[in-house]
């Protein structure tokens, strides 16, 4: 039985559970117990505050966990980062009041910076040889300059809207973060084999994100041109139609490129372009 630690509530909870479900692992929707077992896969789920996940995995109370890379780096516990999961994307940045001129990290010498990430910030300033007064606070970091608690902040940024609302400008990005699968260093082979299945299922789920299945009918003499427009993952499927002189091409296409490809295919005489949702892409 593999024990996996997930955030009990908060930004990563829903997406972590969806990832498990999309990977075919049954997890009860309403199950808010601390520990619950999947009914169809050898995992049990331990629900924790995200702050506690790196330590819990590091010491082996959970074998693996899903948590933001920012928390992994901040806590500093020894864990193996096994897979980037692509959700919970954000960055950790320094920001100062927007009207103050900024000329590089030396600006922060002697300044007071409010943050919930003193470890990451301390390491960054050490590397930059900057001496500043790091004030650790648990929340509402972004209001600290306006109430006189700090000269700047170091915090999570995604769209940047919160900074703007608080009259702040982002001046240095220190790290990018996304949700990662972490594991206890040196897991035994029986557990590792379950982790490998999990990882390969996660990869399949992540690969199918943003992809669509395209079917298009083309005159046979236009097949080469059409294939140049829709390069596929390996080789696209090509099927003859009952109507002689025509073929159907099936291919997996990035959702963002569908309209562009459809317009170009129509221009060379393609017809009946069908776009279907793709649930899984198992390679
Ligand atoms: P907990 O109660 O579990 O301690 P929390 O309040 O510390 O939760 P959340 O706000 O739920 O944390 O954020 C969890 C993680 O989600 C963060 O550590 C970060 O990796 C990611 N994250 C945070 N804010 C954003 C954002 N605005 N956009 C995208 N991802 C974010
Ligand atoms: Mg937390």
PDB file of C-alpha atoms and ligand atoms in Angstrom:
ATOM      1  CA  UNK A   1       0.000   0.000   0.000  1.00  0.00           C
ATOM      2  CA  UNK A   2       1.439   3.328  -1.100  1.00  0.00           C
ATOM      3  CA  UNK A   3       0.587   6.349   1.043  1.00  0.00           C
ATOM      4  CA  UNK A   4       0.191   9.628  -0.814  1.00  0.00           C
ATOM      5  CA  UNK A   5      -0.057  13.007   0.951  1.00  0.00           C
ATOM      6  CA  UNK A   6      -2.348  15.629  -0.584  1.00  0.00           C
ATOM      7  CA  UNK A   7      -3.328  19.121   0.513  1.00  0.00           C
ATOM      8  CA  UNK A   8      -6.520  18.793   2.583  1.00  0.00           C
ATOM      9  CA  UNK A   9      -8.018  22.050   1.298  1.00  0.00           C
ATOM     10  CA  UNK A  10      -6.734  25.026  -0.618  1.00  0.00           C
ATOM     11  CA  UNK A  11      -5.534  25.683  -4.117  1.00  0.00           C
ATOM     12  CA  UNK A  12      -3.958  22.306  -4.857  1.00  0.00           C
ATOM     13  CA  UNK A  13      -6.591  20.076  -3.283  1.00  0.00           C
ATOM     14  CA  UNK A  14      -9.137  19.959  -6.118  1.00  0.00           C
ATOM     15  CA  UNK A  15      -6.569  19.611  -8.887  1.00  0.00           C
ATOM     16  CA  UNK A  16      -4.612  16.908  -7.055  1.00  0.00           C
ATOM     17  CA  UNK A  17      -7.802  14.892  -6.560  1.00  0.00           C
ATOM     18  CA  UNK A  18      -8.813  15.430 -10.209  1.00  0.00           C
ATOM     19  CA  UNK A  19      -5.409  14.206 -11.355  1.00  0.00           C
ATOM     20  CA  UNK A  20      -5.819  11.012  -9.314  1.00  0.00           C
ATOM     21  CA  UNK A  21      -9.351  10.494 -10.635  1.00  0.00           C
ATOM     22  CA  UNK A  22      -8.324  11.155 -14.237  1.00  0.00           C
ATOM     23  CA  UNK A  23      -5.612   8.556 -13.673  1.00  0.00           C
ATOM     24  CA  UNK A  24      -8.350   6.053 -12.836  1.00  0.00           C
ATOM     25  CA  UNK A  25      -7.822   6.048  -9.077  1.00  0.00           C
ATOM     26  CA  UNK A  26     -11.130   6.052  -7.228  1.00  0.00           C
ATOM     27  CA  UNK A  27     -11.200   8.647  -4.454  1.00  0.00           C
ATOM     28  CA  UNK A  28     -14.359   9.449  -2.522  1.00  0.00           C
ATOM     29  CA  UNK A  29     -15.641  12.979  -3.197  1.00  0.00           C
ATOM     30  CA  UNK A  30     -16.977  13.657   0.268  1.00  0.00           C
ATOM     31  CA  UNK A  31     -14.192  11.890   2.085  1.00  0.00           C
ATOM     32  CA  UNK A  32     -12.678  14.458   4.372  1.00  0.00           C
ATOM     33  CA  UNK A  33     -11.136  12.031   6.807  1.00  0.00           C
ATOM     34  CA  UNK A  34      -7.430  12.407   7.474  1.00  0.00           C
ATOM     35  CA  UNK A  35      -6.723   9.082   5.798  1.00  0.00           C
ATOM     36  CA  UNK A  36      -8.740   7.272   3.143  1.00  0.00           C
ATOM     37  CA  UNK A  37      -8.152   4.275   0.884  1.00  0.00           C
ATOM     38  CA  UNK A  38      -8.790   4.052  -2.802  1.00  0.00           C
ATOM     39  CA  UNK A  39     -11.226   1.271  -3.649  1.00  0.00           C
ATOM     40  CA  UNK A  40      -9.479   0.251  -6.894  1.00  0.00           C
ATOM     41  CA  UNK A  41      -5.762   1.046  -6.564  1.00  0.00           C
ATOM     42  CA  UNK A  42      -3.221   0.221  -3.824  1.00  0.00           C
ATOM     43  CA  UNK A  43      -2.951   3.749  -2.431  1.00  0.00           C
ATOM     44  CA  UNK A  44      -4.197   5.476   0.666  1.00  0.00           C
ATOM     45  CA  UNK A  45      -4.519   9.234   0.812  1.00  0.00           C
ATOM     46  CA  UNK A  46      -3.331  11.315   3.723  1.00  0.00           C
ATOM     47  CA  UNK A  47      -4.820  14.829   3.785  1.00  0.00           C
ATOM     48  CA  UNK A  48      -2.531  17.501   5.263  1.00  0.00           C
ATOM     49  CA  UNK A  49      -1.764  21.237   5.344  1.00  0.00           C
ATOM     50  CA  UNK A  50       0.608  21.833   2.457  1.00  0.00           C
ATOM     51  CA  UNK A  51       3.282  23.130   4.890  1.00  0.00           C
ATOM     52  CA  UNK A  52       3.517  19.643   6.410  1.00  0.00           C
ATOM     53  CA  UNK A  53       3.739  17.588   3.213  1.00  0.00           C
ATOM     54  CA  UNK A  54       7.512  17.876   2.540  1.00  0.00           C
ATOM     55  CA  UNK A  55       8.450  16.756   6.068  1.00  0.00           C
ATOM     56  CA  UNK A  56       5.875  13.955   6.099  1.00  0.00           C
ATOM     57  CA  UNK A  57       7.282  12.604   2.835  1.00  0.00           C
ATOM     58  CA  UNK A  58      10.898  13.191   3.811  1.00  0.00           C
ATOM     59  CA  UNK A  59      10.623  11.040   6.922  1.00  0.00           C
ATOM     60  CA  UNK A  60       8.552   8.350   5.190  1.00  0.00           C
ATOM     61  CA  UNK A  61       5.206   8.793   6.991  1.00  0.00           C
ATOM     62  CA  UNK A  62       3.847   9.285   3.476  1.00  0.00           C
ATOM     63  CA  UNK A  63       5.719   7.644   0.583  1.00  0.00           C
ATOM     64  CA  UNK A  64       4.849  10.323  -1.962  1.00  0.00           C
ATOM     65  CA  UNK A  65       3.049  13.654  -1.943  1.00  0.00           C
ATOM     66  CA  UNK A  66       1.716  16.381  -4.194  1.00  0.00           C
ATOM     67  CA  UNK A  67       2.756  19.888  -3.169  1.00  0.00           C
ATOM     68  CA  UNK A  68       3.988  23.178  -4.640  1.00  0.00           C
ATOM     69  CA  UNK A  69       7.705  23.244  -5.456  1.00  0.00           C
ATOM     70  CA  UNK A  70       7.824  26.488  -3.451  1.00  0.00           C
ATOM     71  CA  UNK A  71       6.884  24.599  -0.267  1.00  0.00           C
ATOM     72  CA  UNK A  72       9.450  21.895  -1.027  1.00  0.00           C
ATOM     73  CA  UNK A  73      12.223  24.481  -1.408  1.00  0.00           C
ATOM     74  CA  UNK A  74      11.103  26.528   1.585  1.00  0.00           C
ATOM     75  CA  UNK A  75      10.945  23.630   4.023  1.00  0.00           C
ATOM     76  CA  UNK A  76      14.303  22.258   2.876  1.00  0.00           C
ATOM     77  CA  UNK A  77      13.597  18.637   3.804  1.00  0.00           C
ATOM     78  CA  UNK A  78      15.308  15.976   1.754  1.00  0.00           C
ATOM     79  CA  UNK A  79      12.801  14.600  -0.748  1.00  0.00           C
ATOM     80  CA  UNK A  80      12.982  13.389  -4.320  1.00  0.00           C
ATOM     81  CA  UNK A  81      11.184  15.607  -6.844  1.00  0.00           C
ATOM     82  CA  UNK A  82       9.812  12.900  -9.147  1.00  0.00           C
ATOM     83  CA  UNK A  83       7.500  14.701 -11.583  1.00  0.00           C
ATOM     84  CA  UNK A  84       6.266  18.186 -12.430  1.00  0.00           C
ATOM     85  CA  UNK A  85       2.484  18.110 -12.657  1.00  0.00           C
ATOM     86  CA  UNK A  86       1.877  21.369 -14.501  1.00  0.00           C
ATOM     87  CA  UNK A  87      -0.864  22.831 -12.304  1.00  0.00           C
ATOM     88  CA  UNK A  88      -0.583  25.354  -9.436  1.00  0.00           C
ATOM     89  CA  UNK A  89       1.778  27.385 -11.589  1.00  0.00           C
ATOM     90  CA  UNK A  90       3.044  30.544  -9.957  1.00  0.00           C
ATOM     91  CA  UNK A  91       6.272  32.390  -9.262  1.00  0.00           C
ATOM     92  CA  UNK A  92       7.898  33.800  -6.163  1.00  0.00           C
ATOM     93  CA  UNK A  93       8.873  37.405  -6.662  1.00  0.00           C
ATOM     94  CA  UNK A  94      10.106  40.507  -4.900  1.00  0.00           C
ATOM     95  CA  UNK A  95       7.858  43.556  -5.180  1.00  0.00           C
ATOM     96  CA  UNK A  96       8.158  47.137  -3.991  1.00  0.00           C
ATOM     97  CA  UNK A  97       5.821  50.183  -4.046  1.00  0.00           C
ATOM     98  CA  UNK A  98       5.329  50.999  -7.710  1.00  0.00           C
ATOM     99  CA  UNK A  99       6.626  54.586  -7.692  1.00  0.00           C
ATOM    100  CA  UNK A 100      10.013  53.760  -6.205  1.00  0.00           C
ATOM    101  CA  UNK A 101      12.846  53.532  -8.753  1.00  0.00           C
ATOM    102  CA  UNK A 102      14.576  50.140  -8.761  1.00  0.00           C
ATOM    103  CA  UNK A 103      18.092  49.426  -9.965  1.00  0.00           C
ATOM    104  CA  UNK A 104      18.789  45.773  -9.097  1.00  0.00           C
ATOM    105  CA  UNK A 105      18.936  43.463  -6.066  1.00  0.00           C
ATOM    106  CA  UNK A 106      21.381  45.808  -4.196  1.00  0.00           C
ATOM    107  CA  UNK A 107      18.355  48.038  -3.726  1.00  0.00           C
ATOM    108  CA  UNK A 108      17.278  45.648  -0.968  1.00  0.00           C
ATOM    109  CA  UNK A 109      20.380  46.262   1.197  1.00  0.00           C
ATOM    110  CA  UNK A 110      19.139  47.455   4.591  1.00  0.00           C
ATOM    111  CA  UNK A 111      15.460  47.133   3.617  1.00  0.00           C
ATOM    112  CA  UNK A 112      12.704  45.289   5.484  1.00  0.00           C
ATOM    113  CA  UNK A 113      11.009  42.577   3.401  1.00  0.00           C
ATOM    114  CA  UNK A 114       7.833  40.806   4.515  1.00  0.00           C
ATOM    115  CA  UNK A 115       7.381  37.208   3.401  1.00  0.00           C
ATOM    116  CA  UNK A 116       6.057  33.758   4.255  1.00  0.00           C
ATOM    117  CA  UNK A 117       9.108  32.287   2.482  1.00  0.00           C
ATOM    118  CA  UNK A 118      12.124  33.372   4.559  1.00  0.00           C
ATOM    119  CA  UNK A 119      14.155  30.301   3.605  1.00  0.00           C
ATOM    120  CA  UNK A 120      14.003  30.817  -0.170  1.00  0.00           C
ATOM    121  CA  UNK A 121      14.484  34.572   0.173  1.00  0.00           C
ATOM    122  CA  UNK A 122      17.401  34.201   2.600  1.00  0.00           C
ATOM    123  CA  UNK A 123      19.181  31.854   0.188  1.00  0.00           C
ATOM    124  CA  UNK A 124      18.564  34.238  -2.727  1.00  0.00           C
ATOM    125  CA  UNK A 125      19.955  37.274  -0.883  1.00  0.00           C
ATOM    126  CA  UNK A 126      22.921  35.269   0.365  1.00  0.00           C
ATOM    127  CA  UNK A 127      23.786  34.372  -3.209  1.00  0.00           C
ATOM    128  CA  UNK A 128      23.373  38.021  -4.271  1.00  0.00           C
ATOM    129  CA  UNK A 129      25.353  39.192  -1.229  1.00  0.00           C
ATOM    130  CA  UNK A 130      22.533  41.453  -0.079  1.00  0.00           C
ATOM    131  CA  UNK A 131      21.952  42.157   3.629  1.00  0.00           C
ATOM    132  CA  UNK A 132      18.301  42.772   4.359  1.00  0.00           C
ATOM    133  CA  UNK A 133      15.885  42.423   7.227  1.00  0.00           C
ATOM    134  CA  UNK A 134      13.535  39.532   6.434  1.00  0.00           C
ATOM    135  CA  UNK A 135      10.274  39.752   8.396  1.00  0.00           C
ATOM    136  CA  UNK A 136       8.410  36.468   8.396  1.00  0.00           C
ATOM    137  CA  UNK A 137       4.637  36.856   8.417  1.00  0.00           C
ATOM    138  CA  UNK A 138       2.027  34.183   7.880  1.00  0.00           C
ATOM    139  CA  UNK A 139      -0.452  35.918   5.579  1.00  0.00           C
ATOM    140  CA  UNK A 140      -1.657  39.149   3.915  1.00  0.00           C
ATOM    141  CA  UNK A 141       1.956  39.828   2.994  1.00  0.00           C
ATOM    142  CA  UNK A 142       0.944  42.223   0.204  1.00  0.00           C
ATOM    143  CA  UNK A 143      -0.491  44.852   2.553  1.00  0.00           C
ATOM    144  CA  UNK A 144       2.648  45.141   4.701  1.00  0.00           C
ATOM    145  CA  UNK A 145       4.290  48.025   2.747  1.00  0.00           C
ATOM    146  CA  UNK A 146       1.130  50.162   2.896  1.00  0.00           C
ATOM    147  CA  UNK A 147       0.792  49.727   6.668  1.00  0.00           C
ATOM    148  CA  UNK A 148       4.458  50.527   7.246  1.00  0.00           C
ATOM    149  CA  UNK A 149       5.484  47.010   8.263  1.00  0.00           C
ATOM    150  CA  UNK A 150       7.956  46.528   5.415  1.00  0.00           C
ATOM    151  CA  UNK A 151       9.630  48.278   2.469  1.00  0.00           C
ATOM    152  CA  UNK A 152       8.861  45.448   0.075  1.00  0.00           C
ATOM    153  CA  UNK A 153       7.482  41.943  -0.094  1.00  0.00           C
ATOM    154  CA  UNK A 154       8.491  38.520  -1.364  1.00  0.00           C
ATOM    155  CA  UNK A 155       5.442  36.458  -2.244  1.00  0.00           C
ATOM    156  CA  UNK A 156       3.607  34.183  -4.662  1.00  0.00           C
ATOM    157  CA  UNK A 157       2.529  35.907  -7.874  1.00  0.00           C
ATOM    158  CA  UNK A 158       0.381  34.385 -10.601  1.00  0.00           C
ATOM    159  CA  UNK A 159      -1.480  37.023 -12.626  1.00  0.00           C
ATOM    160  CA  UNK A 160       0.043  39.975 -10.753  1.00  0.00           C
ATOM    161  CA  UNK A 161      -3.432  41.428 -10.037  1.00  0.00           C
ATOM    162  CA  UNK A 162      -2.968  41.371  -6.248  1.00  0.00           C
ATOM    163  CA  UNK A 163       0.279  43.332  -6.546  1.00  0.00           C
ATOM    164  CA  UNK A 164      -1.391  45.999  -8.704  1.00  0.00           C
ATOM    165  CA  UNK A 165      -4.335  46.268  -6.300  1.00  0.00           C
ATOM    166  CA  UNK A 166      -1.855  46.975  -3.510  1.00  0.00           C
ATOM    167  CA  UNK A 167       0.181  49.527  -5.447  1.00  0.00           C
ATOM    168  CA  UNK A 168       3.176  47.214  -5.818  1.00  0.00           C
ATOM    169  CA  UNK A 169       5.444  46.425  -8.779  1.00  0.00           C
ATOM    170  CA  UNK A 170       7.191  43.078  -9.296  1.00  0.00           C
ATOM    171  CA  UNK A 171      10.932  43.743  -9.590  1.00  0.00           C
ATOM    172  CA  UNK A 172      12.675  40.350  -9.317  1.00  0.00           C
ATOM    173  CA  UNK A 173      11.437  36.829 -10.018  1.00  0.00           C
ATOM    174  CA  UNK A 174      13.286  34.439  -7.719  1.00  0.00           C
ATOM    175  CA  UNK A 175      11.732  31.094  -8.701  1.00  0.00           C
ATOM    176  CA  UNK A 176       8.994  29.433 -10.759  1.00  0.00           C
ATOM    177  CA  UNK A 177       6.799  26.882  -9.085  1.00  0.00           C
ATOM    178  CA  UNK A 178       4.213  24.267  -9.979  1.00  0.00           C
ATOM    179  CA  UNK A 179       2.749  21.276  -8.205  1.00  0.00           C
ATOM    180  CA  UNK A 180       5.224  18.392  -8.041  1.00  0.00           C
ATOM    181  CA  UNK A 181       5.117  14.740  -7.084  1.00  0.00           C
ATOM    182  CA  UNK A 182       7.691  14.200  -4.355  1.00  0.00           C
ATOM    183  CA  UNK A 183       8.867  10.940  -2.851  1.00  0.00           C
ATOM    184  CA  UNK A 184      10.740   9.634   0.181  1.00  0.00           C
ATOM    185  CA  UNK A 185      14.395   9.138  -0.816  1.00  0.00           C
ATOM    186  CA  UNK A 186      15.231   5.434  -1.257  1.00  0.00           C
ATOM    187  CA  UNK A 187      11.712   3.973  -1.477  1.00  0.00           C
ATOM    188  CA  UNK A 188      11.736   0.146  -1.601  1.00  0.00           C
ATOM    189  CA  UNK A 189      11.194  -1.552  -4.948  1.00  0.00           C
ATOM    190  CA  UNK A 190       7.634  -2.746  -4.203  1.00  0.00           C
ATOM    191  CA  UNK A 191       6.534   0.834  -3.540  1.00  0.00           C
ATOM    192  CA  UNK A 192       8.573   2.240  -6.420  1.00  0.00           C
ATOM    193  CA  UNK A 193       6.794  -0.067  -8.841  1.00  0.00           C
ATOM    194  CA  UNK A 194       3.433   1.421  -7.769  1.00  0.00           C
ATOM    195  CA  UNK A 195       4.903   4.946  -8.052  1.00  0.00           C
ATOM    196  CA  UNK A 196       6.030   4.167 -11.612  1.00  0.00           C
ATOM    197  CA  UNK A 197       2.495   3.146 -12.571  1.00  0.00           C
ATOM    198  CA  UNK A 198       1.184   6.356 -11.002  1.00  0.00           C
ATOM    199  CA  UNK A 199       3.746   8.464 -12.857  1.00  0.00           C
ATOM    200  CA  UNK A 200       3.015   6.862 -16.185  1.00  0.00           C
ATOM    201  CA  UNK A 201      -0.734   7.391 -15.679  1.00  0.00           C
ATOM    202  CA  UNK A 202      -0.079  11.025 -14.687  1.00  0.00           C
ATOM    203  CA  UNK A 203       2.005  11.465 -17.843  1.00  0.00           C
ATOM    204  CA  UNK A 204      -0.870  10.134 -19.963  1.00  0.00           C
ATOM    205  CA  UNK A 205      -3.345  12.491 -18.296  1.00  0.00           C
ATOM    206  CA  UNK A 206      -1.009  15.491 -18.654  1.00  0.00           C
ATOM    207  CA  UNK A 207      -0.269  14.690 -22.310  1.00  0.00           C
ATOM    208  CA  UNK A 208      -3.934  14.627 -23.256  1.00  0.00           C
ATOM    209  CA  UNK A 209      -4.507  18.070 -21.695  1.00  0.00           C
ATOM    210  CA  UNK A 210      -4.997  20.712 -24.384  1.00  0.00           C
ATOM    211  CA  UNK A 211      -5.160  18.088 -27.157  1.00  0.00           C
ATOM    212  CA  UNK A 212      -8.009  17.301 -29.539  1.00  0.00           C
ATOM    213  CA  UNK A 213      -8.638  14.494 -31.983  1.00  0.00           C
ATOM    214  CA  UNK A 214      -9.063  15.745 -35.550  1.00  0.00           C
ATOM    215  CA  UNK A 215     -10.674  13.840 -38.435  1.00  0.00           C
ATOM    216  CA  UNK A 216     -10.571  15.358 -41.880  1.00  0.00           C
ATOM    217  CA  UNK A 217     -11.449  14.150 -45.368  1.00  0.00           C
ATOM    218  CA  UNK A 218      -9.010  15.085 -48.142  1.00  0.00           C
ATOM    219  CA  UNK A 219      -8.764  14.364 -51.877  1.00  0.00           C
ATOM    220  CA  UNK A 220      -6.027  11.749 -52.401  1.00  0.00           C
ATOM    221  CA  UNK A 221      -3.843  14.080 -54.446  1.00  0.00           C
ATOM    222  CA  UNK A 222      -3.783  16.512 -51.476  1.00  0.00           C
ATOM    223  CA  UNK A 223      -2.721  13.989 -48.830  1.00  0.00           C
ATOM    224  CA  UNK A 224       0.923  15.089 -48.732  1.00  0.00           C
ATOM    225  CA  UNK A 225      -0.014  18.746 -48.381  1.00  0.00           C
ATOM    226  CA  UNK A 226      -2.540  17.913 -45.659  1.00  0.00           C
ATOM    227  CA  UNK A 227       0.015  15.824 -43.750  1.00  0.00           C
ATOM    228  CA  UNK A 228       2.408  18.750 -43.825  1.00  0.00           C
ATOM    229  CA  UNK A 229      -0.284  20.877 -42.128  1.00  0.00           C
ATOM    230  CA  UNK A 230      -1.110  18.299 -39.442  1.00  0.00           C
ATOM    231  CA  UNK A 231       2.114  16.680 -38.336  1.00  0.00           C
ATOM    232  CA  UNK A 232       1.073  14.033 -35.849  1.00  0.00           C
ATOM    233  CA  UNK A 233       2.717  12.542 -32.766  1.00  0.00           C
ATOM    234  CA  UNK A 234       4.028   9.588 -34.745  1.00  0.00           C
ATOM    235  CA  UNK A 235       2.393   9.031 -38.083  1.00  0.00           C
ATOM    236  CA  UNK A 236      -1.224  10.139 -38.586  1.00  0.00           C
ATOM    237  CA  UNK A 237      -3.813   7.483 -39.408  1.00  0.00           C
ATOM    238  CA  UNK A 238      -4.795   7.469 -43.069  1.00  0.00           C
ATOM    239  CA  UNK A 239      -7.973   5.616 -44.127  1.00  0.00           C
ATOM    240  CA  UNK A 240      -9.507   5.284 -47.595  1.00  0.00           C
ATOM    241  CA  UNK A 241     -13.111   6.502 -47.876  1.00  0.00           C
ATOM    242  CA  UNK A 242     -15.867   4.598 -49.683  1.00  0.00           C
ATOM    243  CA  UNK A 243     -15.945   7.515 -52.093  1.00  0.00           C
ATOM    244  CA  UNK A 244     -12.966   6.693 -54.349  1.00  0.00           C
ATOM    245  CA  UNK A 245     -10.334   9.404 -54.612  1.00  0.00           C
ATOM    246  CA  UNK A 246     -10.815  10.551 -50.994  1.00  0.00           C
ATOM    247  CA  UNK A 247      -9.112   9.609 -47.717  1.00  0.00           C
ATOM    248  CA  UNK A 248      -9.634  10.423 -44.060  1.00  0.00           C
ATOM    249  CA  UNK A 249      -6.768  11.610 -41.882  1.00  0.00           C
ATOM    250  CA  UNK A 250      -6.999  11.174 -38.100  1.00  0.00           C
ATOM    251  CA  UNK A 251      -4.518  13.020 -35.915  1.00  0.00           C
ATOM    252  CA  UNK A 252      -3.973  14.419 -32.414  1.00  0.00           C
ATOM    253  CA  UNK A 253      -3.688  18.202 -32.550  1.00  0.00           C
ATOM    254  CA  UNK A 254      -3.005  20.937 -29.998  1.00  0.00           C
ATOM    255  CA  UNK A 255      -6.258  22.679 -29.154  1.00  0.00           C
ATOM    256  CA  UNK A 256      -4.596  26.064 -29.639  1.00  0.00           C
ATOM    257  CA  UNK A 257      -3.766  25.191 -33.271  1.00  0.00           C
ATOM    258  CA  UNK A 258      -7.133  23.777 -34.344  1.00  0.00           C
ATOM    259  CA  UNK A 259      -8.543  26.843 -36.107  1.00  0.00           C
ATOM    260  CA  UNK A 260      -5.322  27.650 -37.908  1.00  0.00           C
ATOM    261  CA  UNK A 261      -4.990  24.076 -39.165  1.00  0.00           C
ATOM    262  CA  UNK A 262      -8.675  23.841 -40.120  1.00  0.00           C
ATOM    263  CA  UNK A 263      -8.444  27.069 -42.188  1.00  0.00           C
ATOM    264  CA  UNK A 264      -5.340  25.830 -44.012  1.00  0.00           C
ATOM    265  CA  UNK A 265      -6.861  22.398 -44.644  1.00  0.00           C
ATOM    266  CA  UNK A 266     -10.020  23.939 -46.097  1.00  0.00           C
ATOM    267  CA  UNK A 267      -7.885  26.063 -48.384  1.00  0.00           C
ATOM    268  CA  UNK A 268      -6.342  22.956 -49.976  1.00  0.00           C
ATOM    269  CA  UNK A 269      -9.761  21.348 -50.496  1.00  0.00           C
ATOM    270  CA  UNK A 270     -10.271  19.332 -47.303  1.00  0.00           C
ATOM    271  CA  UNK A 271     -13.861  18.731 -46.173  1.00  0.00           C
ATOM    272  CA  UNK A 272     -15.816  17.539 -43.145  1.00  0.00           C
ATOM    273  CA  UNK A 273     -13.373  18.495 -40.438  1.00  0.00           C
ATOM    274  CA  UNK A 274     -14.427  16.888 -37.178  1.00  0.00           C
ATOM    275  CA  UNK A 275     -12.852  17.793 -33.834  1.00  0.00           C
ATOM    276  CA  UNK A 276     -13.372  15.429 -30.904  1.00  0.00           C
ATOM    277  CA  UNK A 277     -12.437  15.686 -27.239  1.00  0.00           C
ATOM    278  CA  UNK A 278      -9.700  13.373 -26.100  1.00  0.00           C
ATOM    279  CA  UNK A 279      -9.956  11.841 -22.689  1.00  0.00           C
ATOM    280  CA  UNK A 280      -6.706   9.924 -22.385  1.00  0.00           C
ATOM    281  CA  UNK A 281      -3.507   9.564 -24.332  1.00  0.00           C
ATOM    282  CA  UNK A 282      -1.738   6.413 -23.205  1.00  0.00           C
ATOM    283  CA  UNK A 283       1.651   5.931 -24.777  1.00  0.00           C
TER     284      UNK A 283
HETATM  285  P1  LIG B   1      -2.685  25.173   3.644  1.00  0.00           P
HETATM  286  O1  LIG B   1      -3.942  25.486   4.375  1.00  0.00           O
HETATM  287  O2  LIG B   1      -2.693  23.773   3.097  1.00  0.00           O
HETATM  288  O3  LIG B   1      -1.430  25.496   4.408  1.00  0.00           O
HETATM  289  P2  LIG B   1      -2.018  27.489   2.036  1.00  0.00           P
HETATM  290  O4  LIG B   1      -2.962  28.576   2.402  1.00  0.00           O
HETATM  291  O5  LIG B   1      -0.639  27.504   2.623  1.00  0.00           O
HETATM  292  O6  LIG B   1      -2.726  26.105   2.328  1.00  0.00           O
HETATM  293  P3  LIG B   1      -2.755  27.730  -0.760  1.00  0.00           P
HETATM  294  O7  LIG B   1      -3.101  29.178  -0.841  1.00  0.00           O
HETATM  295  O8  LIG B   1      -3.855  26.751  -0.786  1.00  0.00           O
HETATM  296  O9  LIG B   1      -1.784  27.442   0.484  1.00  0.00           O
HETATM  297  O10 LIG B   1      -1.717  27.430  -1.942  1.00  0.00           O
HETATM  298  C1  LIG B   1      -1.147  26.158  -2.088  1.00  0.00           C
HETATM  299  C2  LIG B   1      -0.097  26.218  -3.183  1.00  0.00           C
HETATM  300  O11 LIG B   1      -0.723  26.575  -4.415  1.00  0.00           O
HETATM  301  C3  LIG B   1       0.999  27.257  -3.002  1.00  0.00           C
HETATM  302  O12 LIG B   1       2.024  26.816  -2.141  1.00  0.00           O
HETATM  303  C4  LIG B   1       1.490  27.405  -4.430  1.00  0.00           C
HETATM  304  O13 LIG B   1       2.352  26.346  -4.796  1.00  0.00           O
HETATM  305  C5  LIG B   1       0.192  27.304  -5.206  1.00  0.00           C
HETATM  306  N1  LIG B   1      -0.369  28.649  -5.412  1.00  0.00           N
HETATM  307  C6  LIG B   1      -0.592  29.572  -4.495  1.00  0.00           C
HETATM  308  N2  LIG B   1      -1.119  30.691  -5.002  1.00  0.00           N
HETATM  309  C7  LIG B   1      -1.265  30.470  -6.295  1.00  0.00           C
HETATM  310  C8  LIG B   1      -1.790  31.221  -7.356  1.00  0.00           C
HETATM  311  N3  LIG B   1      -2.262  32.438  -7.185  1.00  0.00           N
HETATM  312  N4  LIG B   1      -1.820  30.652  -8.538  1.00  0.00           N
HETATM  313  C9  LIG B   1      -1.374  29.402  -8.721  1.00  0.00           C
HETATM  314  N5  LIG B   1      -0.860  28.632  -7.748  1.00  0.00           N
HETATM  315  C10 LIG B   1      -0.806  29.154  -6.548  1.00  0.00           C
HETATM  316 MG1  LIG B   2       0.305  26.314   3.805  1.00  0.00          MG
END
